[in-house]
mmCIF file of C-alpha atoms in Angstrom:
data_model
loop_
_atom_site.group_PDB
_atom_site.id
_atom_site.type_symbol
_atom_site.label_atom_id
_atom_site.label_comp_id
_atom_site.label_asym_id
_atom_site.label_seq_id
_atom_site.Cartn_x
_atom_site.Cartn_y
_atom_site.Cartn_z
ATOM 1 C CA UNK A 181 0.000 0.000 0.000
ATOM 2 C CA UNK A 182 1.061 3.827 -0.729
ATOM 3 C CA UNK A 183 0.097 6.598 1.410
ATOM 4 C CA UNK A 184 0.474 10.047 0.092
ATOM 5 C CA UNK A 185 -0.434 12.780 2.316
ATOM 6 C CA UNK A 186 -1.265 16.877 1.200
ATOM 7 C CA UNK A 187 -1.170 19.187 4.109
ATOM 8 C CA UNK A 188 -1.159 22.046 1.460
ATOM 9 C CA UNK A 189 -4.371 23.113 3.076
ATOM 10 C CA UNK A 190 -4.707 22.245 6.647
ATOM 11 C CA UNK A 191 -8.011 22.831 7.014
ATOM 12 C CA UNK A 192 -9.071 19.543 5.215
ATOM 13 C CA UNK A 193 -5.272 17.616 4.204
ATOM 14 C CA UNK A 194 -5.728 14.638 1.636
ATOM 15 C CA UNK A 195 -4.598 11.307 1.890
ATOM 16 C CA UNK A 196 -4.114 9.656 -1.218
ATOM 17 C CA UNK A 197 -4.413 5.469 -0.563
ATOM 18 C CA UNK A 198 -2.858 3.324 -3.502
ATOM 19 C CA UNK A 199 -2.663 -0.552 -3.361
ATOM 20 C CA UNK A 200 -3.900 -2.959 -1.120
ATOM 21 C CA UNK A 201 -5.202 -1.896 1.980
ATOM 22 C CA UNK A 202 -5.721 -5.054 3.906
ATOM 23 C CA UNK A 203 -4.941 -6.688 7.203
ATOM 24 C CA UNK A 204 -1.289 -6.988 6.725
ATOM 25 C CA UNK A 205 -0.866 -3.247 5.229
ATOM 26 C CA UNK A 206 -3.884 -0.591 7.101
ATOM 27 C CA UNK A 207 -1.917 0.438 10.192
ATOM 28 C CA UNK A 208 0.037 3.208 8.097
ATOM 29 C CA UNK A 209 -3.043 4.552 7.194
ATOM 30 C CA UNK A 210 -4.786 4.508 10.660
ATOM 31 C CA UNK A 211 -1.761 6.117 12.020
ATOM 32 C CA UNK A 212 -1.671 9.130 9.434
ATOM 33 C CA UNK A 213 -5.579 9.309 10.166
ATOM 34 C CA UNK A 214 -5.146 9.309 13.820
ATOM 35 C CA UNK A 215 -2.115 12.418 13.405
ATOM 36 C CA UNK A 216 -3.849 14.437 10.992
ATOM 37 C CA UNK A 217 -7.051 14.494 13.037
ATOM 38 C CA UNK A 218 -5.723 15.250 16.110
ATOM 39 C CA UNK A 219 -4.770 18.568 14.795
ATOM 40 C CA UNK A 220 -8.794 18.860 14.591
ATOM 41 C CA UNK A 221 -9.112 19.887 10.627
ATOM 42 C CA UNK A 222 -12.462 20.576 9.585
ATOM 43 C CA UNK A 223 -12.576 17.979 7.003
ATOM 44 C CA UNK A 224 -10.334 15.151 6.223
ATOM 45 C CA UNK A 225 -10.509 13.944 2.594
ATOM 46 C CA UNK A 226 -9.206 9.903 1.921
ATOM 47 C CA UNK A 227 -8.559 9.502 -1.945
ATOM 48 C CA UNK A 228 -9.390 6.268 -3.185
ATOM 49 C CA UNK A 229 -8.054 7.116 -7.026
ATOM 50 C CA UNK A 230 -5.308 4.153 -7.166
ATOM 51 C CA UNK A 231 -6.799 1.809 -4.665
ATOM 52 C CA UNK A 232 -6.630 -1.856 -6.035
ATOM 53 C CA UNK A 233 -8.256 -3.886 -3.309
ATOM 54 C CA UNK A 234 -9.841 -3.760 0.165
ATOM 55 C CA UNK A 235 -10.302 -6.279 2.675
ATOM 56 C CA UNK A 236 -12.160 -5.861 6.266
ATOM 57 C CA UNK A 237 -9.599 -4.667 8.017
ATOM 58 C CA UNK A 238 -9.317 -1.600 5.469
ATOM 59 C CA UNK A 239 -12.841 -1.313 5.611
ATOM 60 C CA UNK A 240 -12.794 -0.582 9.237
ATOM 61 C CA UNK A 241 -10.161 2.067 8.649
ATOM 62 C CA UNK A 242 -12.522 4.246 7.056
ATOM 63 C CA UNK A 243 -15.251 3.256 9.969
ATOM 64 C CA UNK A 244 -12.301 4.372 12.157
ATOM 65 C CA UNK A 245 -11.704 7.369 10.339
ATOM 66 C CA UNK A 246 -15.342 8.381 10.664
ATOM 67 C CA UNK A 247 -15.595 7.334 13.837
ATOM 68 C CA UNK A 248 -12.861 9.780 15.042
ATOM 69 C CA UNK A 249 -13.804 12.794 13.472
ATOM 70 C CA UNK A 250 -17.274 12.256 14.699
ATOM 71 C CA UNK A 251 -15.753 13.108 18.003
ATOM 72 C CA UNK A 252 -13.731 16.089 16.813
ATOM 73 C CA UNK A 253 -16.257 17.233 14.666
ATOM 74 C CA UNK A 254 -14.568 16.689 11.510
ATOM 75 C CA UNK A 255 -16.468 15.917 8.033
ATOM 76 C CA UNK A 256 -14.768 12.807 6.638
ATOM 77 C CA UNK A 257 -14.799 13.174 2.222
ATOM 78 C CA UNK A 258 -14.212 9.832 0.059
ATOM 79 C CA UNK A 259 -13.335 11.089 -3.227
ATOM 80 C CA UNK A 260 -12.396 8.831 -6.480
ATOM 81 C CA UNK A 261 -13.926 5.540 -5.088
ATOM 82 C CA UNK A 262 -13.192 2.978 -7.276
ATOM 83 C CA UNK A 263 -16.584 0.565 -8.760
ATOM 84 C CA UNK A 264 -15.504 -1.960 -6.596
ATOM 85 C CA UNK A 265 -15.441 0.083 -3.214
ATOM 86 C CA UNK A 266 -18.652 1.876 -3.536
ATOM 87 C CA UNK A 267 -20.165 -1.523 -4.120
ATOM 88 C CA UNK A 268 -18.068 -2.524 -0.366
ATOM 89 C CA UNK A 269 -19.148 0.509 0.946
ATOM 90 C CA UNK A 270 -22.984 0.406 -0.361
ATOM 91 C CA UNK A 271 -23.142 -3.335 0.637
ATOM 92 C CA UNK A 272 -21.800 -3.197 4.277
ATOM 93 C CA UNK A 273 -23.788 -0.282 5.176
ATOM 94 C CA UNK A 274 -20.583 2.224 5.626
ATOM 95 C CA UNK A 275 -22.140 4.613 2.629
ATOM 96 C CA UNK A 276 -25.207 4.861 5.343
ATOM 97 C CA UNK A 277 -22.679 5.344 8.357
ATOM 98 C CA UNK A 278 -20.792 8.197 6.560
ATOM 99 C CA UNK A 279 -23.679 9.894 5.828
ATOM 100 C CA UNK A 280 -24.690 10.744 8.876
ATOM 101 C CA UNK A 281 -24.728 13.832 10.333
ATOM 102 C CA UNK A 282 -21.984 14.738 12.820
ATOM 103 C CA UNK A 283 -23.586 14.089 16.625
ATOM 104 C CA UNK A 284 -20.393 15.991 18.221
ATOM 105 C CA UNK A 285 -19.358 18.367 15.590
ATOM 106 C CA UNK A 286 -18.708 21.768 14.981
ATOM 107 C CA UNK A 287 -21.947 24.187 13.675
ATOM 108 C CA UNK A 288 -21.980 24.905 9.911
ATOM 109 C CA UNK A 289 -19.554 22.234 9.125
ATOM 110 C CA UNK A 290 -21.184 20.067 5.781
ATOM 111 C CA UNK A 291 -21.858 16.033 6.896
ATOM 112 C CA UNK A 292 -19.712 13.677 5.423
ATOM 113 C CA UNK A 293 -19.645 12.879 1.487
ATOM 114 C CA UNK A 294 -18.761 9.327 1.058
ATOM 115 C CA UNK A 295 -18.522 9.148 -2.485
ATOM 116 C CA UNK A 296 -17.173 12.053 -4.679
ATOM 117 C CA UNK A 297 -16.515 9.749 -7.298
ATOM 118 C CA UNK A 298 -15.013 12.552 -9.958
ATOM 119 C CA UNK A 299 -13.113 14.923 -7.316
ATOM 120 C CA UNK A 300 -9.804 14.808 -6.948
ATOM 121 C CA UNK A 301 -7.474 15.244 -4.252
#
């Protein structure tokens, strides 16, 4: 798995995820999640563009992801989610879970877009 990470605007930095993200290769990500929202951004985008395969344990990443920034009232943005995730995502019930509206969050921030399939990061 490749991580690529733009902090070129710290109120909502990118992560760019290419590869596998699976058992053996998520805790990279969940680390650079965990740092970047600690700083307590208002959004935190996860680019999906060169992703070639997701198992459960990358799947929970993202529920992780969401999961934090619900408590620091950050909007969490999937952008370029290839066919195969937004199936994972549709399937599992995660497209649901992202859409919610942040319970702890900040006033006027937007709720989460889970897939902004021709953005780019």
């Amino acid at each position: 798995m490749s991580i690529f990470v733009d902090r070129s605007d710290p109120a909502a930095p990118a992560i760019r995820v290419g590869g596998d993200l699976a058992f053996t290769t998520a805790a990279p990500l969940r680390t650079e999640i965990d740092l970047l929202l600690a700083d307590g951004p208002a959004m935190l985008v996860l680019n999906f563009a060169d992703l070639l395969f997701i198992d459960s344990t990358g799947l929970s990443v993202i529920v992780h992801a969401w999961r934090e920034a619900q408590h620091g009232g950050t909007a969490i943005e999937l952008r370029e989610c290839p066919r195969f995730l937004t199936s994972i995502l549709d399937m599992t019930g995660v497209t649901g879970l992202l859409a919610r509206p942040k319970h702890n969050g900040r006033p006027g921030l937007p709720a989460a877009r889970p897939l902004g399939g021709s953005a780019s990061a």
